[in-house]
Tab-separated table of C-alpha atoms in Angstrom:
chain	number	residue	atom	x	y	z
A	303	ASP	CA	43.285	37.984	35.148
A	304	ALA	CA	39.644	38.019	34.198
A	305	GLY	CA	37.241	36.663	35.984
A	306	VAL	CA	34.538	34.969	35.186
A	307	THR	CA	32.606	36.309	32.414
A	308	GLN	CA	29.165	35.326	30.870
A	309	SER	CA	27.533	36.535	28.042
A	310	PRO	CA	24.622	37.887	27.046
A	311	THR	CA	24.047	40.014	29.889
A	312	HIS	CA	20.494	39.979	29.423
A	313	LEU	CA	17.855	38.327	27.547
A	314	ILE	CA	14.506	38.323	26.281
A	315	LYS	CA	12.645	34.957	25.038
A	316	THR	CA	9.276	33.526	24.158
A	317	ARG	CA	7.563	30.550	26.023
A	318	GLY	CA	8.648	27.576	24.082
A	319	GLN	CA	11.600	28.868	22.479
A	320	GLN	CA	15.523	27.643	23.549
A	321	VAL	CA	18.452	29.547	25.371
A	322	THR	CA	22.144	29.182	25.086
A	323	LEU	CA	23.942	30.869	27.539
A	324	ARG	CA	27.882	30.962	27.848
A	325	CYS	CA	30.624	31.320	30.657
A	326	SER	CA	34.060	31.737	30.464
A	327	PRO	CA	36.112	30.655	33.869
A	328	LYS	CA	38.679	32.534	35.667
A	329	SER	CA	42.175	32.169	34.291
A	330	GLY	CA	43.637	28.690	35.099
A	331	HIS	CA	40.041	27.315	36.548
A	332	ASP	CA	38.599	23.522	35.255
A	333	THR	CA	35.477	23.260	36.781
A	334	VAL	CA	32.256	25.107	36.001
A	335	SER	CA	29.312	25.322	37.771
A	336	TRP	CA	25.746	26.485	36.968
A	337	TYR	CA	23.379	28.317	39.365
A	338	GLN	CA	19.579	29.613	38.946
A	339	GLN	CA	18.675	32.452	40.890
A	340	ALA	CA	14.934	33.415	41.248
A	341	LEU	CA	14.245	36.876	42.333
A	342	GLY	CA	14.917	37.079	46.325
A	343	GLN	CA	16.442	34.090	46.687
A	344	GLY	CA	19.295	32.431	47.206
A	345	PRO	CA	20.700	30.631	44.142
A	346	GLN	CA	19.829	26.950	42.973
A	347	PHE	CA	22.986	24.464	41.766
A	348	ILE	CA	21.901	23.207	38.249
A	349	PHE	CA	24.722	20.675	37.581
A	350	GLN	CA	28.733	20.937	37.262
A	351	TYR	CA	31.202	20.174	34.514
A	352	TYR	CA	34.391	18.836	34.727
A	353	GLU	CA	36.781	17.895	32.256
A	354	GLU	CA	33.845	17.480	29.798
A	355	GLU	CA	31.949	15.776	31.743
A	356	GLU	CA	28.520	16.592	33.991
A	357	ARG	CA	30.022	15.404	37.347
A	358	GLN	CA	26.892	16.856	39.404
A	359	ARG	CA	23.819	17.844	38.889
A	360	GLY	CA	20.951	19.662	40.698
A	361	ASN	CA	16.958	18.967	40.830
A	362	PHE	CA	16.286	20.418	37.245
A	363	PRO	CA	14.436	18.880	34.795
A	364	ASP	CA	16.208	17.227	31.389
A	365	ARG	CA	15.283	20.557	29.308
A	366	PHE	CA	18.329	22.001	31.100
A	367	SER	CA	21.438	20.685	30.067
A	368	GLY	CA	24.820	21.551	29.588
A	369	HIS	CA	28.446	21.316	28.045
A	370	GLN	CA	31.658	22.131	28.238
A	371	PHE	CA	34.578	22.577	26.181
A	372	PRO	CA	38.084	21.618	26.207
A	373	ASN	CA	39.117	25.025	27.010
A	374	TYR	CA	36.774	24.708	30.305
A	375	SER	CA	34.297	27.098	28.526
A	376	SER	CA	30.652	26.228	29.015
A	377	GLU	CA	27.543	26.631	27.625
A	378	LEU	CA	24.056	26.186	29.542
A	379	ASN	CA	20.979	25.533	27.291
A	380	VAL	CA	17.380	25.568	28.365
A	381	ASN	CA	14.772	24.070	26.041
A	382	ALA	CA	10.852	24.572	25.752
A	383	LEU	CA	11.084	27.731	28.344
A	384	LEU	CA	8.733	28.417	30.528
A	385	LEU	CA	7.548	31.564	32.235
A	386	GLY	CA	9.160	30.063	35.817
A	387	ASP	CA	12.502	30.013	34.039
A	388	SER	CA	12.867	33.897	34.496
A	389	ALA	CA	15.909	34.223	36.930
A	390	LEU	CA	19.551	35.430	37.073
A	391	TYR	CA	21.754	32.615	35.993
A	392	LEU	CA	24.850	32.369	37.251
A	393	CYS	CA	28.078	30.384	36.324
A	394	ALA	CA	31.410	30.190	39.103
A	395	SER	CA	34.176	28.343	38.125
A	396	SER	CA	37.223	26.951	40.400
A	397	LEU	CA	40.053	24.921	40.674
A	398	ASP	CA	39.188	21.268	41.575
A	399	ILE	CA	41.649	20.868	44.254
A	400	LEU	CA	41.190	24.118	45.601
A	401	ARG	CA	37.231	24.206	46.473
A	402	GLU	CA	36.748	28.294	46.397
A	403	GLN	CA	34.176	28.988	43.606
A	404	TYR	CA	33.982	32.139	41.978
A	405	PHE	CA	31.053	33.658	40.443
A	406	GLY	CA	30.448	35.819	37.365
A	407	PRO	CA	28.133	38.577	36.495
A	408	GLY	CA	25.183	36.417	35.348
A	409	THR	CA	22.833	36.714	32.722
A	410	ARG	CA	19.407	37.657	33.263
A	411	LEU	CA	17.036	35.564	31.379
A	412	THR	CA	13.626	37.024	31.061
A	413	VAL	CA	10.795	34.627	29.658
A	414	THR	CA	7.712	36.450	28.445
B	672	SER	CA	18.774	16.954	52.626
B	673	GLN	CA	21.225	19.888	54.034
B	674	GLU	CA	19.557	23.849	54.500
B	675	LEU	CA	21.109	26.929	55.799
B	676	GLU	CA	19.280	29.246	57.408
B	677	GLN	CA	20.318	33.147	57.796
B	678	SER	CA	19.580	35.688	60.432
B	679	PRO	CA	18.474	38.653	60.007
B	680	GLN	CA	16.295	38.338	57.009
B	681	SER	CA	17.474	42.143	56.415
B	682	LEU	CA	19.442	44.740	58.350
B	683	ILE	CA	19.324	48.540	58.594
B	684	VAL	CA	22.197	49.514	59.991
B	685	GLN	CA	23.546	53.478	60.785
B	686	GLU	CA	26.519	54.216	59.165
B	687	GLY	CA	29.787	53.481	61.666
B	688	LYS	CA	27.987	51.019	63.901
B	689	ASN	CA	28.912	47.381	63.670
B	690	LEU	CA	26.576	44.405	62.456
B	691	THR	CA	26.695	40.595	63.227
B	692	ILE	CA	24.846	38.199	60.338
B	693	ASN	CA	24.194	34.335	61.278
B	694	CYS	CA	24.375	31.247	59.072
B	695	THR	CA	23.225	27.920	60.487
B	696	SER	CA	23.227	25.085	58.816
B	697	SER	CA	20.820	21.862	59.865
B	698	LYS	CA	24.457	19.500	59.157
B	699	THR	CA	28.059	19.754	59.969
B	700	LEU	CA	29.646	21.746	57.067
B	701	TYR	CA	32.273	20.486	55.199
B	702	GLY	CA	33.223	23.945	54.095
B	703	LEU	CA	31.432	27.563	54.401
B	704	TYR	CA	31.332	30.152	52.235
B	705	TRP	CA	30.546	33.861	52.736
B	706	TYR	CA	29.061	36.027	49.516
B	707	LYS	CA	28.335	39.698	48.849
B	708	GLN	CA	25.655	40.751	45.977
B	709	LYS	CA	24.626	43.490	44.438
B	710	TYR	CA	20.946	43.911	43.650
B	711	GLY	CA	20.818	41.565	40.438
B	712	GLU	CA	24.264	40.989	39.906
B	713	GLY	CA	26.724	38.259	40.431
B	714	LEU	CA	28.174	37.050	43.563
B	715	ILE	CA	31.389	38.244	45.200
B	716	PHE	CA	33.256	36.065	47.066
B	717	LEU	CA	34.279	37.137	50.624
B	718	MET	CA	35.886	34.174	52.534
B	719	MET	CA	35.392	30.348	52.372
B	720	LEU	CA	36.090	28.612	55.951
B	721	GLN	CA	37.436	25.139	56.201
B	722	LYS	CA	38.643	24.102	59.931
B	723	GLY	CA	36.648	24.316	63.082
B	724	GLY	CA	37.315	27.341	65.087
B	725	GLU	CA	38.372	29.207	61.847
B	726	GLU	CA	38.528	32.519	61.919
B	727	LYS	CA	39.336	34.887	58.387
B	728	SER	CA	39.709	38.515	58.319
B	729	HIS	CA	39.440	41.056	55.029
B	730	GLU	CA	39.369	44.700	55.215
B	731	LYS	CA	36.310	45.351	58.171
B	732	ILE	CA	35.174	41.804	57.644
B	733	THR	CA	35.381	38.935	60.199
B	734	ALA	CA	34.149	35.524	59.733
B	735	LYS	CA	33.738	32.480	62.016
B	736	LEU	CA	32.990	29.500	61.971
B	737	ASP	CA	32.277	28.087	64.936
B	738	GLU	CA	34.281	24.273	66.698
B	739	LYS	CA	31.290	22.086	65.803
B	740	LYS	CA	31.158	23.301	62.186
B	741	GLN	CA	27.181	24.115	61.809
B	742	GLN	CA	27.439	27.623	62.732
B	743	SER	CA	28.727	31.003	61.019
B	744	SER	CA	28.977	34.709	61.550
B	745	LEU	CA	30.094	37.290	59.617
B	746	HIS	CA	31.004	40.556	61.566
B	747	ILE	CA	30.901	44.343	60.174
B	748	THR	CA	32.990	46.739	62.026
B	749	ALA	CA	32.283	50.506	61.317
B	750	SER	CA	30.216	49.858	58.451
B	751	GLN	CA	30.038	52.079	55.863
B	752	PRO	CA	28.040	52.431	52.495
B	753	SER	CA	29.778	50.113	50.293
B	754	HIS	CA	28.555	47.431	52.677
B	755	ALA	CA	25.530	47.827	51.844
B	756	GLY	CA	24.054	44.849	49.762
B	757	ILE	CA	22.868	40.951	50.271
B	758	TYR	CA	24.829	38.576	51.960
B	759	LEU	CA	24.687	35.027	51.214
B	760	CYS	CA	26.115	32.102	53.070
B	761	GLY	CA	27.101	28.829	51.160
B	762	ALA	CA	27.340	25.257	52.280
B	763	ASP	CA	30.508	23.496	50.412
B	764	THR	CA	29.121	19.883	49.990
B	765	GLY	CA	32.324	18.400	48.944
B	766	TYR	CA	34.012	16.664	50.597
B	767	SER	CA	37.314	16.462	48.657
B	768	SER	CA	37.073	18.551	45.695
B	769	ALA	CA	34.694	21.913	44.005
B	770	SER	CA	31.164	20.531	44.523
B	771	LYS	CA	27.930	22.315	44.692
B	772	ILE	CA	27.160	24.976	47.281
B	773	ILE	CA	23.170	25.073	48.837
B	774	PHE	CA	23.405	28.758	49.685
B	775	GLY	CA	21.043	30.314	52.259
B	776	SER	CA	18.159	32.960	51.222
B	777	GLY	CA	20.489	35.620	52.457
B	778	THR	CA	20.529	38.470	54.155
B	779	ARG	CA	19.864	42.375	52.668
B	780	LEU	CA	21.802	45.067	54.430
B	781	SER	CA	21.228	48.823	53.913
B	782	ILE	CA	23.795	51.517	55.628
B	783	ARG	CA	21.838	54.851	56.770
B	784	PRO	CA	23.753	57.823	56.325
């Protein structure tokens, strides 16, 4: 049983560019959440997708957007990248009614 | 807004010794997660506690949630090098279904051989 997978593993982008990160949830899970983790800090909630709609959103600007597909996989898009967007981006999946959230290995984004 | 405070921030323990990490919430918890993270990697789910007074164990790790559901502790017995990493507690903010998790800043655990 595959767990949560994320791609790519690492990414280097230049300020002003756009980036797309991908997440495949654990088999049987229908809810995907995205988190940003800066160095030395705990993860910060970006948003959550359920039934292909954004259900909750954290305190992140509109430059951060997402999508969930019918197969429950999800994408995180960040436009107009800033140096401060450099972080580990984590995807978590869950089965809505069971609540337990499982995390993927993350995508390390470096903005230069 | 809800905040979680973890203590200590870092911990160095002799291999074989026991240790405890604490997590205190500013509000009553609907649920409390414990995760382990190796440096720069994803979070490994350890356990989730939901009921006041609940206690769960997995191998040599035991987590408890107090009766008032505002404090949790993670206890490791007979520590091993494999226990080294960052331990994160997270507050489940959802009332009835999977919801955003608010994390503490983590406790960095090192095991001295």
